Structures are given as C-alpha cells and as structure tokens.
Amino acid sequence: MEVFKGTKIVNGIAIGKIKIYKAPVYEISEELVNDIAKEIERFESARVKVQEEQNALYEKEMKAGHKDTAGIFEAHAMMLDDEDTLIDPCKEIMAEGHTAEYAVRQAFDDAARQFSEMDDEYFRARSADVIDLKNSMLDILFGADTANLQGTEPAILVAEDLAPSETVKLDKSLLLGLVTRLGSSNSHTAILARSMNWPTLIQCHDVADDWDGKFAILDGYNSCIYIEPDQNIIDELSAKQAEDKKKEEALQQLKGQPSVTKDGRKVKLYANIGGPKDVKAVIENDAEGVGLFRSEFVYLNSKTDPTEDEQFAAYKKVLEELSPRMVIIRTCDIGADKTIDYMNLEKEENPALGFRAVRICLTRPAFFKRQLRALLRASAFGNLGIMFPMIISRWEVQKCKGLLQECKVELEQEGIAVGKYEIGIMIETPAAALCADELAEEVDFFSLGTNDLTQYTCAIDRQSASLEPFANTHHPAVLRLIRETIEAGHRHNTWVGICGELGADPTLTEEFLKMGVDELSVNPKSILPLRGNVRNVDLSKYKTESPKAEEAPKAEKKGFFGRLFS
Ligand code: PEP
Ligand code: MG
C-alpha cells in the first residue's frame, strides 16, 4: 500500500480503480524542413484518415437514428474536401517548407477565424467545426490515441490538471472521484467538482502514470489517496463511506423546513447551477431558488456559438421547471480560465485581468444581444433575475441595461412576450464593492462573487496552486468589503446575496447573517447542511443595526433605466 497527500476540495470517500486521463498537448515546431513532398503526403494521409473517421461516425449516428448529429459528421467529412478553404492553404504553407502540423494549425485557425467573423449565424457556427477538424488532424499527425480518454468503467480519474471545458464534458456516470497534480481550490474546475460532489483532491504532486488501472481509495477527509490499500484501510473507509450515506439520509429531514434562525431571521438559500441538467439537484436538495446560473456553461457545452433559440430553450427549461422559484441567470462570463475556441479570443498576458465577461459582451454587442433577447423571451416563463458579471463602473451597468432595453423594444415590436424580471450585478471586484452605493441605485440586487472578490482584493490568482499558502479566504479586507456592500445595498433598498464559494463556508454562516445578508447561493449539495447551520444560529445576542432589504422602506424603482423597466 502507498499513501499520497494532496489538498482536498470535496470531502467524501471514493473507492475503485484509477484511470489516468491525459489530453494531448502538442508542441508544433516552426523549423523548416527539406522534404516538402513527404509533408504533403503526411497531410494527405491524415486528411483521408480523419475523413474516414467522420464517415464512420456518420454511419453510426444514422444507425442509431440520430440524424442531427449524423449531419455534423457528414458536414465535417465534406469540409475536408474543400480545396479553397482548407486544402490549398495548407499546401501553400507546406510549399514554404513548413511541417504538415504547422500548416494545419495555421490554415485551419485562419479559416476558423474567417468563419467566426461572418454575419451569417450558420457560417459563424462552422468555425467550431474547423477547430474540431484541426484537433483531429493533429491527433493523427502526432499519432495520439484519444479514444476513451475517460475509459469505459466507473473510475477515480487522475489527471495533471483539467480545464473547465474538459470537466464539463466528463461522463459523470463514469466518475467516482477526481485527483489532479495541479489545480487550485478556487478554480472553476474545483467549483464544478464541488457542485457535483465528487470526492476531489488537487495538488497531489506524486500522481504517476503507473497508477493506471490500480485499485485505490480516495479519502477526501484526510486529503489523501491510498494506492492498493491494505484490508484494514478498505474496511475502515468502506464503513466511513456507508456512514456518509446515512448522514446524507438524515439531512433529508431538513427538506421543507424554513431557512430561519432561532430568533426568526429568514435567509433565502439558493443554488448555483451550470445548466438545465442541474435542475434535478436544485429540486432534490430543496433549494429555494437559483442564485447563480453560470450561463457560460451553456456556451462551453456547445461546439458552436449557441443561437438565440438554443439559449432561449435552455433558460426557459430552467425557469419553467423551477417556477415559481426565482432563477438568477448571469450573462456570459467567458474569459480568464473559461476559454472557448469558437470565440477566437486573443491570448493575453494576464487573462484574469483581461478581456472577460461584460468586457467581451459590451465589445461584441451582436453576441451579447443574442443572449439578452433569449433571456427576455425566457422571462415570460418564470421568475427571472438577470445578472451582469465583472462590473467595475456605473456606465457598464447602464450600457448593459441600455442594450437590454433595446432588445425588449425589438421583441415587443416583433410581438414576442416579455415577462417581469429583476436586474442585478455581481460584486466581485474591489471597485464595485467600494462604489456599491452608486451601483445600488441602478439595480434590484447585488450578488457577492467572493471567489473573484478575494482574488482581486488580495492580488492572489485563484488559479495558482503555488499561491495557496498566501491565500486567506477569510481575509479581513474581503470580509469588510462584504459587510460594506451589504450595508450599501440596504441603504438603497437593494437586496444582497453571496454566490461565491464562501457562502457555503459553515464557519461564516453566523457572521454573514449578522451582517444582514439576504440570500446565500451555494452548490446544491450544500443547501441542506447550510439550512441546518442557519437553524442553529441565534442572532438575538447581537444588536443588528443593518435592516434587511425587505424591511427597508420601498423606494420607487431606481434611476432612469430602472423606471424604464418597471
Ligand atoms: C465569484 O467570482 O465568486 C463567482 C461566483 O463567479 P465565478 O466563480 O464563476 O467567477
Ligand atoms: Mg466571478
């Protein structure tokens, strides 16, 4: 037996075989070669192989009766015959003495960029197809085996690191637990792991390829993984796993109970989700609403820029299924660690401080308006909150609201129903927290994004594993900004929630209630334990000066735009 330490993200025990997950990363040489004919031959042979693969997938999907998916593979196979767009540009690059790999990367990326800039939605969507084909061509040219990255049986997945886009694509039914050599506790991958409640260990530096296929136990409680554990460990941890199951069952008693302190202070307990597939968990865990629907996962889960109709369908489904609960949908927060090929974003030196969230949306109004129209159309089917992320200035909020209003007018002219909705912003930058009084005049609610607020206040990259020793999620500066934001919100009749990971921290529940927070939005699995915490708090020992938003005198809707929307 061997034991290796890591940093736990999610408690819990996973027992099973290990599967090493390795996504290929290619270093493409820019050196020139002499044998041009050989490169052209390699290119041709890869092209034919990818085409055969695509045709085989087409046949398989047709047999399964999935005509739509089959059509994608058919189109892929046809694209690989396109001389003007893909083949000739590759050949021209190879004629200059570049390798087939280099030519594929350059020519396919170029074509993808051209597609992505087209006005027509259909052609824009082809950009992602070209990127897919580029990856398949590179897999063949580099001789990589990418079939079954995750294996075919349930396993503890062990990886160097995982990007959010890889994590969302994992087959959940095959995942017992997750171990990575790198990673940080506040990354989106860690957040996804928490929301799925997978026992997870990061920064397990001893991860080794020869673990593949070995029997192991991941012990989240003790932040370690046992490889080929002894029988006494198997017995002990199997018993612990059974005990966890019992505790989980006991928590069910809290379903249907109010989230109220001993002295009668109510707080809304909402859930964080990534898409329609999470609605089940919201209901199962008795969340009172959704405080953060990270809409970018709708984009990350899609091979192409989702159309207005596709987005509308996703939002409507969530709103309808959860009605009359409130559902707060955050507009697309792409950028930083959440990158998407089809967005063709430039590489940045400091992506966390870069082109992200509303900064992208306000620069690409057509892209943004597709989402706003989808949200407004969905508003007719439930109780919607629309929330803008990464705000630092009042003008950004006004601009977002202006575009929303523009979309509303367009829809009304088209005879499409728009329902009621609240407007809110994320407070996740120190700038927003410090200007909360001013921003509160623009919106109905604030939601504190403590993951980014901590990153930007403490100047600690949330992605960095090596900075973890310096990170303090309870940093007094962050707690002070949270308190002051709640107070500022309440001064302006704006209710305030917390949707960052800190909201689920049981050691802070009493503190947040004391500050007067109106809502806590956490991963669905944390709802019932959190309700248990809330019900154990007694605030009567404190004198609370900050009134709750619902108790504050109701002013008219705020500001010029607020009146327009009422
Ligand atoms: C946050 O920053 O706290 C937040 C909830 O947003 P995200 O984690 O998606 O950046
Ligand atoms: Mg954030």
mmCIF file of C-alpha atoms in Angstrom, residues 278-565:
data_model
loop_
_atom_site.group_PDB
_atom_site.id
_atom_site.type_symbol
_atom_site.label_atom_id
_atom_site.label_comp_id
_atom_site.label_asym_id
_atom_site.label_seq_id
_atom_site.Cartn_x
_atom_site.Cartn_y
_atom_site.Cartn_z
ATOM 1 C CA ASP A 278 -28.704 20.717 -12.713
ATOM 2 C CA VAL A 279 -32.400 21.458 -12.132
ATOM 3 C CA LYS A 280 -32.862 17.982 -10.679
ATOM 4 C CA ALA A 281 -30.243 18.689 -7.998
ATOM 5 C CA VAL A 282 -31.924 22.028 -7.161
ATOM 6 C CA ILE A 283 -35.220 20.289 -6.523
ATOM 7 C CA GLU A 284 -33.725 17.236 -4.786
ATOM 8 C CA ASN A 285 -31.821 19.459 -2.366
ATOM 9 C CA ASP A 286 -34.810 21.716 -1.740
ATOM 10 C CA ALA A 287 -33.131 24.949 -2.839
ATOM 11 C CA GLU A 288 -35.476 27.917 -2.673
ATOM 12 C CA GLY A 289 -34.277 29.299 -5.986
ATOM 13 C CA VAL A 290 -31.210 29.656 -8.176
ATOM 14 C CA GLY A 291 -28.869 32.465 -7.170
ATOM 15 C CA LEU A 292 -26.331 31.874 -9.922
ATOM 16 C CA PHE A 293 -26.892 30.137 -13.220
ATOM 17 C CA ARG A 294 -23.433 30.331 -14.807
ATOM 18 C CA SER A 295 -24.736 30.728 -18.352
ATOM 19 C CA GLU A 296 -21.243 30.423 -19.818
ATOM 20 C CA PHE A 297 -21.532 26.660 -19.317
ATOM 21 C CA VAL A 298 -24.258 26.695 -21.968
ATOM 22 C CA TYR A 299 -21.553 28.154 -24.239
ATOM 23 C CA LEU A 300 -18.805 25.802 -23.001
ATOM 24 C CA ASN A 301 -21.032 22.783 -23.565
ATOM 25 C CA SER A 302 -21.718 23.806 -27.133
ATOM 26 C CA LYS A 303 -19.435 23.172 -30.095
ATOM 27 C CA THR A 304 -20.571 26.402 -31.679
ATOM 28 C CA ASP A 305 -21.717 29.797 -30.508
ATOM 29 C CA PRO A 306 -25.229 28.929 -29.216
ATOM 30 C CA THR A 307 -28.010 30.585 -31.190
ATOM 31 C CA GLU A 308 -30.693 32.763 -29.594
ATOM 32 C CA ASP A 309 -33.168 29.882 -29.890
ATOM 33 C CA GLU A 310 -30.786 27.367 -28.298
ATOM 34 C CA GLN A 311 -30.172 29.702 -25.382
ATOM 35 C CA PHE A 312 -33.849 30.525 -25.039
ATOM 36 C CA ALA A 313 -34.646 26.797 -24.847
ATOM 37 C CA ALA A 314 -32.076 26.273 -22.040
ATOM 38 C CA TYR A 315 -33.203 29.285 -19.968
ATOM 39 C CA LYS A 316 -36.904 28.591 -20.495
ATOM 40 C CA LYS A 317 -36.496 24.976 -19.398
ATOM 41 C CA VAL A 318 -34.810 26.003 -16.138
ATOM 42 C CA LEU A 319 -37.337 28.785 -15.435
ATOM 43 C CA GLU A 320 -40.352 26.634 -16.202
ATOM 44 C CA GLU A 321 -39.180 23.639 -14.241
ATOM 45 C CA LEU A 322 -38.317 25.740 -11.198
ATOM 46 C CA SER A 323 -41.247 28.159 -11.286
ATOM 47 C CA PRO A 324 -42.288 29.908 -9.047
ATOM 48 C CA ARG A 325 -38.772 29.878 -7.592
ATOM 49 C CA MET A 326 -36.548 32.775 -8.610
ATOM 50 C CA VAL A 327 -33.784 31.937 -11.110
ATOM 51 C CA ILE A 328 -30.896 34.387 -11.470
ATOM 52 C CA ILE A 329 -29.130 33.914 -14.771
ATOM 53 C CA ARG A 330 -25.732 35.525 -15.038
ATOM 54 C CA THR A 331 -24.857 36.748 -18.504
ATOM 55 C CA CYS A 332 -21.931 35.087 -20.222
ATOM 56 C CA ASP A 333 -18.751 35.186 -18.104
ATOM 57 C CA ILE A 334 -16.290 33.845 -20.639
ATOM 58 C CA GLY A 335 -12.596 34.664 -20.392
ATOM 59 C CA ALA A 336 -9.849 34.074 -17.795
ATOM 60 C CA ASP A 337 -9.835 30.280 -17.274
ATOM 61 C CA LYS A 338 -13.052 29.748 -19.257
ATOM 62 C CA THR A 339 -11.921 29.924 -22.855
ATOM 63 C CA ILE A 340 -13.790 28.733 -25.917
ATOM 64 C CA ASP A 341 -12.189 28.029 -29.277
ATOM 65 C CA TYR A 342 -15.053 29.450 -31.316
ATOM 66 C CA MET A 343 -14.819 32.811 -29.539
ATOM 67 C CA ASN A 344 -11.362 33.323 -31.045
ATOM 68 C CA LEU A 345 -10.136 35.381 -28.116
ATOM 69 C CA GLU A 346 -6.627 36.764 -28.289
ATOM 70 C CA LYS A 347 -4.030 35.262 -25.941
ATOM 71 C CA GLU A 348 -3.435 37.621 -23.023
ATOM 72 C CA GLU A 349 -0.577 38.136 -20.587
ATOM 73 C CA ASN A 350 -2.946 38.380 -17.604
ATOM 74 C CA PRO A 351 -6.256 36.809 -18.610
ATOM 75 C CA ALA A 352 -7.842 37.240 -15.148
ATOM 76 C CA LEU A 353 -7.289 40.973 -15.525
ATOM 77 C CA GLY A 354 -8.207 40.923 -19.160
ATOM 78 C CA PHE A 355 -10.911 40.589 -21.706
ATOM 79 C CA ARG A 356 -13.621 38.819 -19.763
ATOM 80 C CA ALA A 357 -17.369 38.758 -19.048
ATOM 81 C CA VAL A 358 -19.164 42.088 -19.731
ATOM 82 C CA ARG A 359 -15.964 43.425 -21.261
ATOM 83 C CA ILE A 360 -16.372 40.894 -24.083
ATOM 84 C CA CYS A 361 -20.147 41.306 -24.199
ATOM 85 C CA LEU A 362 -20.057 45.089 -24.453
ATOM 86 C CA THR A 363 -17.396 44.888 -27.168
ATOM 87 C CA ARG A 364 -19.422 42.344 -29.163
ATOM 88 C CA PRO A 365 -22.963 43.743 -28.944
ATOM 89 C CA ALA A 366 -24.441 41.345 -31.525
ATOM 90 C CA PHE A 367 -23.153 38.390 -29.490
ATOM 91 C CA PHE A 368 -24.466 39.954 -26.239
ATOM 92 C CA LYS A 369 -27.851 40.859 -27.696
ATOM 93 C CA ARG A 370 -28.450 37.238 -28.735
ATOM 94 C CA GLN A 371 -28.206 36.293 -25.069
ATOM 95 C CA LEU A 372 -30.243 39.254 -23.813
ATOM 96 C CA ARG A 373 -33.049 38.508 -26.274
ATOM 97 C CA ALA A 374 -33.038 34.852 -25.210
ATOM 98 C CA LEU A 375 -33.232 35.908 -21.550
ATOM 99 C CA LEU A 376 -36.062 38.357 -22.150
ATOM 100 C CA ARG A 377 -38.035 35.764 -24.098
ATOM 101 C CA ALA A 378 -37.486 33.282 -21.266
ATOM 102 C CA SER A 379 -38.660 35.838 -18.688
ATOM 103 C CA ALA A 380 -42.247 35.113 -19.730
ATOM 104 C CA PHE A 381 -41.903 31.569 -18.335
ATOM 105 C CA GLY A 382 -40.871 32.079 -14.719
ATOM 106 C CA ASN A 383 -39.350 34.341 -12.117
ATOM 107 C CA LEU A 384 -36.146 35.673 -13.656
ATOM 108 C CA GLY A 385 -33.225 37.712 -12.383
ATOM 109 C CA ILE A 386 -30.687 38.924 -14.954
ATOM 110 C CA MET A 387 -27.228 39.471 -13.540
ATOM 111 C CA PHE A 388 -24.184 41.117 -15.091
ATOM 112 C CA PRO A 389 -20.695 39.911 -14.046
ATOM 113 C CA MET A 390 -17.328 41.651 -13.546
ATOM 114 C CA ILE A 391 -18.749 45.128 -13.192
ATOM 115 C CA ILE A 392 -16.389 47.889 -12.094
ATOM 116 C CA SER A 393 -18.229 51.055 -13.175
ATOM 117 C CA ARG A 394 -21.699 52.518 -13.270
ATOM 118 C CA TRP A 395 -21.532 53.200 -17.008
ATOM 119 C CA GLU A 396 -21.083 49.470 -17.674
ATOM 120 C CA VAL A 397 -24.319 48.725 -15.807
ATOM 121 C CA GLN A 398 -26.117 51.471 -17.700
ATOM 122 C CA LYS A 399 -24.775 50.178 -21.001
ATOM 123 C CA CYS A 400 -25.902 46.611 -20.192
ATOM 124 C CA LYS A 401 -29.327 47.903 -19.179
ATOM 125 C CA GLY A 402 -29.493 50.055 -22.315
ATOM 126 C CA LEU A 403 -28.855 47.020 -24.549
ATOM 127 C CA LEU A 404 -31.401 45.028 -22.557
ATOM 128 C CA GLN A 405 -33.949 47.758 -23.109
ATOM 129 C CA GLU A 406 -33.105 47.856 -26.828
ATOM 130 C CA CYS A 407 -33.767 44.096 -27.038
ATOM 131 C CA LYS A 408 -37.011 44.481 -25.087
ATOM 132 C CA VAL A 409 -38.297 47.107 -27.515
ATOM 133 C CA GLU A 410 -37.300 44.932 -30.504
ATOM 134 C CA LEU A 411 -39.099 41.907 -29.076
ATOM 135 C CA GLU A 412 -42.215 43.902 -28.314
ATOM 136 C CA GLN A 413 -42.214 45.226 -31.879
ATOM 137 C CA GLU A 414 -41.962 41.623 -33.079
ATOM 138 C CA GLY A 415 -44.984 40.749 -30.910
ATOM 139 C CA ILE A 416 -42.952 38.471 -28.604
ATOM 140 C CA ALA A 417 -43.974 38.405 -24.938
ATOM 141 C CA VAL A 418 -41.523 39.617 -22.319
ATOM 142 C CA GLY A 419 -42.218 38.931 -18.648
ATOM 143 C CA LYS A 420 -41.103 40.644 -15.456
ATOM 144 C CA TYR A 421 -37.539 40.350 -14.216
ATOM 145 C CA GLU A 422 -35.161 41.815 -11.699
ATOM 146 C CA ILE A 423 -31.786 43.243 -12.655
ATOM 147 C CA GLY A 424 -28.668 42.650 -10.618
ATOM 148 C CA ILE A 425 -24.904 42.725 -10.765
ATOM 149 C CA MET A 426 -22.095 40.660 -9.372
ATOM 150 C CA ILE A 427 -19.987 42.469 -6.824
ATOM 151 C CA GLU A 428 -16.724 40.687 -7.446
ATOM 152 C CA THR A 429 -14.204 43.474 -7.888
ATOM 153 C CA PRO A 430 -12.983 45.788 -5.132
ATOM 154 C CA ALA A 431 -14.005 48.681 -7.423
ATOM 155 C CA ALA A 432 -17.623 47.519 -7.404
ATOM 156 C CA ALA A 433 -17.631 46.893 -3.653
ATOM 157 C CA LEU A 434 -16.224 50.343 -2.964
ATOM 158 C CA CYS A 435 -18.720 52.006 -5.325
ATOM 159 C CA ALA A 436 -21.623 49.895 -4.070
ATOM 160 C CA ASP A 437 -23.699 52.914 -3.037
ATOM 161 C CA GLU A 438 -23.606 54.317 -6.547
ATOM 162 C CA LEU A 439 -24.164 50.948 -8.250
ATOM 163 C CA ALA A 440 -27.061 50.113 -5.934
ATOM 164 C CA GLU A 441 -29.014 52.990 -7.460
ATOM 165 C CA GLU A 442 -29.025 51.085 -10.760
ATOM 166 C CA VAL A 443 -30.137 47.620 -9.741
ATOM 167 C CA ASP A 444 -32.560 45.495 -7.746
ATOM 168 C CA PHE A 445 -29.975 43.170 -6.247
ATOM 169 C CA PHE A 446 -26.288 42.530 -5.694
ATOM 170 C CA SER A 447 -24.625 39.151 -5.569
ATOM 171 C CA LEU A 448 -21.188 38.993 -3.989
ATOM 172 C CA GLY A 449 -18.819 36.869 -6.055
ATOM 173 C CA THR A 450 -16.373 36.106 -3.306
ATOM 174 C CA ASN A 451 -14.148 33.929 -5.497
ATOM 175 C CA ASP A 452 -13.122 36.817 -7.685
ATOM 176 C CA LEU A 453 -13.531 39.414 -4.949
ATOM 177 C CA THR A 454 -10.899 37.522 -2.930
ATOM 178 C CA GLN A 455 -8.641 37.116 -5.960
ATOM 179 C CA TYR A 456 -8.734 40.808 -6.854
ATOM 180 C CA THR A 457 -8.647 42.160 -3.295
ATOM 181 C CA CYS A 458 -5.720 40.007 -2.209
ATOM 182 C CA ALA A 459 -3.979 40.037 -5.625
ATOM 183 C CA ILE A 460 -3.890 36.232 -5.475
ATOM 184 C CA ASP A 461 -4.504 34.450 -8.781
ATOM 185 C CA ARG A 462 -7.315 31.997 -7.976
ATOM 186 C CA GLN A 463 -5.834 29.551 -10.495
ATOM 187 C CA SER A 464 -2.416 29.421 -8.896
ATOM 188 C CA ALA A 465 -1.584 26.396 -6.793
ATOM 189 C CA SER A 466 1.708 27.857 -5.590
ATOM 190 C CA LEU A 467 -0.005 30.919 -4.101
ATOM 191 C CA GLU A 468 -2.321 28.843 -1.911
ATOM 192 C CA PRO A 469 -0.105 29.273 1.184
ATOM 193 C CA PHE A 470 -0.703 33.038 0.904
ATOM 194 C CA ALA A 471 -4.409 32.778 0.247
ATOM 195 C CA ASN A 472 -6.777 33.500 3.113
ATOM 196 C CA THR A 473 -10.424 33.160 2.201
ATOM 197 C CA HIS A 474 -11.330 34.848 5.498
ATOM 198 C CA HIS A 475 -9.067 37.822 4.845
ATOM 199 C CA PRO A 476 -10.344 40.785 6.908
ATOM 200 C CA ALA A 477 -10.262 43.028 3.828
ATOM 201 C CA VAL A 478 -12.620 40.694 1.972
ATOM 202 C CA LEU A 479 -14.979 40.352 4.943
ATOM 203 C CA ARG A 480 -15.026 44.126 5.332
ATOM 204 C CA LEU A 481 -15.901 44.630 1.645
ATOM 205 C CA ILE A 482 -18.691 42.071 2.011
ATOM 206 C CA ARG A 483 -20.120 43.839 5.065
ATOM 207 C CA GLU A 484 -19.881 47.274 3.495
ATOM 208 C CA THR A 485 -21.513 46.052 0.281
ATOM 209 C CA ILE A 486 -24.438 44.604 2.233
ATOM 210 C CA GLU A 487 -24.832 47.856 4.141
ATOM 211 C CA ALA A 488 -24.625 49.952 0.958
ATOM 212 C CA GLY A 489 -27.160 47.731 -0.793
ATOM 213 C CA HIS A 490 -29.612 48.041 2.074
ATOM 214 C CA ARG A 491 -29.244 51.822 2.161
ATOM 215 C CA HIS A 492 -30.665 51.806 -1.370
ATOM 216 C CA ASN A 493 -33.313 49.116 -0.985
ATOM 217 C CA THR A 494 -31.201 46.670 -2.976
ATOM 218 C CA TRP A 495 -31.107 43.142 -1.619
ATOM 219 C CA VAL A 496 -27.741 41.441 -1.306
ATOM 220 C CA GLY A 497 -26.724 37.813 -1.696
ATOM 221 C CA ILE A 498 -23.466 35.876 -1.790
ATOM 222 C CA CYS A 499 -22.907 33.420 -4.621
ATOM 223 C CA GLY A 500 -19.163 32.773 -4.299
ATOM 224 C CA GLU A 501 -17.872 29.645 -2.599
ATOM 225 C CA LEU A 502 -17.585 31.485 0.724
ATOM 226 C CA GLY A 503 -21.374 31.423 1.006
ATOM 227 C CA ALA A 504 -21.202 27.688 1.753
ATOM 228 C CA ASP A 505 -18.471 28.028 4.386
ATOM 229 C CA PRO A 506 -20.176 26.827 7.585
ATOM 230 C CA THR A 507 -17.744 28.796 9.765
ATOM 231 C CA LEU A 508 -19.034 32.058 8.271
ATOM 232 C CA THR A 509 -22.783 31.451 8.254
ATOM 233 C CA GLU A 510 -23.369 33.261 11.543
ATOM 234 C CA GLU A 511 -21.088 36.143 10.501
ATOM 235 C CA PHE A 512 -22.934 36.636 7.196
ATOM 236 C CA LEU A 513 -26.319 36.540 8.912
ATOM 237 C CA LYS A 514 -25.059 39.092 11.413
ATOM 238 C CA MET A 515 -24.010 41.320 8.502
ATOM 239 C CA GLY A 516 -27.591 41.119 7.245
ATOM 240 C CA VAL A 517 -27.132 39.056 4.069
ATOM 241 C CA ASP A 518 -30.462 38.342 2.357
ATOM 242 C CA GLU A 519 -29.519 35.298 0.329
ATOM 243 C CA LEU A 520 -26.809 32.645 0.155
ATOM 244 C CA SER A 521 -26.365 30.807 -3.116
ATOM 245 C CA VAL A 522 -24.312 27.642 -2.905
ATOM 246 C CA ASN A 523 -23.801 24.370 -4.738
ATOM 247 C CA PRO A 524 -26.975 22.274 -4.439
ATOM 248 C CA LYS A 525 -25.334 19.699 -2.165
ATOM 249 C CA SER A 526 -24.594 22.414 0.434
ATOM 250 C CA ILE A 527 -28.203 23.615 0.745
ATOM 251 C CA LEU A 528 -29.393 21.199 3.423
ATOM 252 C CA PRO A 529 -26.231 21.330 5.592
ATOM 253 C CA LEU A 530 -26.402 25.133 5.350
ATOM 254 C CA ARG A 531 -30.065 25.129 6.363
ATOM 255 C CA GLY A 532 -29.030 23.086 9.385
ATOM 256 C CA ASN A 533 -26.416 25.777 10.255
ATOM 257 C CA VAL A 534 -28.865 28.640 9.808
ATOM 258 C CA ARG A 535 -31.420 26.978 12.059
ATOM 259 C CA ASN A 536 -28.783 26.678 14.799
ATOM 260 C CA VAL A 537 -27.871 30.381 14.771
ATOM 261 C CA ASP A 538 -29.316 32.753 17.369
ATOM 262 C CA LEU A 539 -28.814 36.401 16.457
ATOM 263 C CA SER A 540 -30.615 37.775 19.472
ATOM 264 C CA LYS A 541 -27.265 38.080 21.258
ATOM 265 C CA TYR A 542 -26.190 40.728 18.707
ATOM 266 C CA LYS A 543 -27.783 44.086 18.143
ATOM 267 C CA THR A 544 -28.267 44.201 14.349
ATOM 268 C CA GLU A 545 -28.273 47.721 13.053
ATOM 269 C CA SER A 546 -28.448 46.939 9.353
ATOM 270 C CA PRO A 547 -32.071 46.391 8.294
ATOM 271 C CA LYS A 548 -32.845 43.658 5.820
ATOM 272 C CA ALA A 549 -33.748 44.813 2.301
ATOM 273 C CA GLU A 550 -37.310 43.523 2.667
ATOM 274 C CA GLU A 551 -37.744 45.628 5.791
ATOM 275 C CA ALA A 552 -36.275 48.807 4.318
ATOM 276 C CA PRO A 553 -38.840 51.317 3.073
ATOM 277 C CA LYS A 554 -39.642 50.522 -0.543
ATOM 278 C CA ALA A 555 -38.441 53.307 -2.773
ATOM 279 C CA GLU A 556 -39.619 53.634 -6.338
ATOM 280 C CA LYS A 557 -37.538 51.710 -8.877
ATOM 281 C CA LYS A 558 -34.136 53.270 -9.036
ATOM 282 C CA GLY A 559 -32.688 55.592 -11.620
ATOM 283 C CA PHE A 560 -33.677 56.410 -15.136
ATOM 284 C CA PHE A 561 -33.279 52.888 -16.538
ATOM 285 C CA GLY A 562 -34.979 51.347 -13.531
ATOM 286 C CA ARG A 563 -38.078 53.421 -14.258
ATOM 287 C CA LEU A 564 -37.964 52.415 -17.896
ATOM 288 C CA PHE A 565 -38.145 48.749 -16.904
#
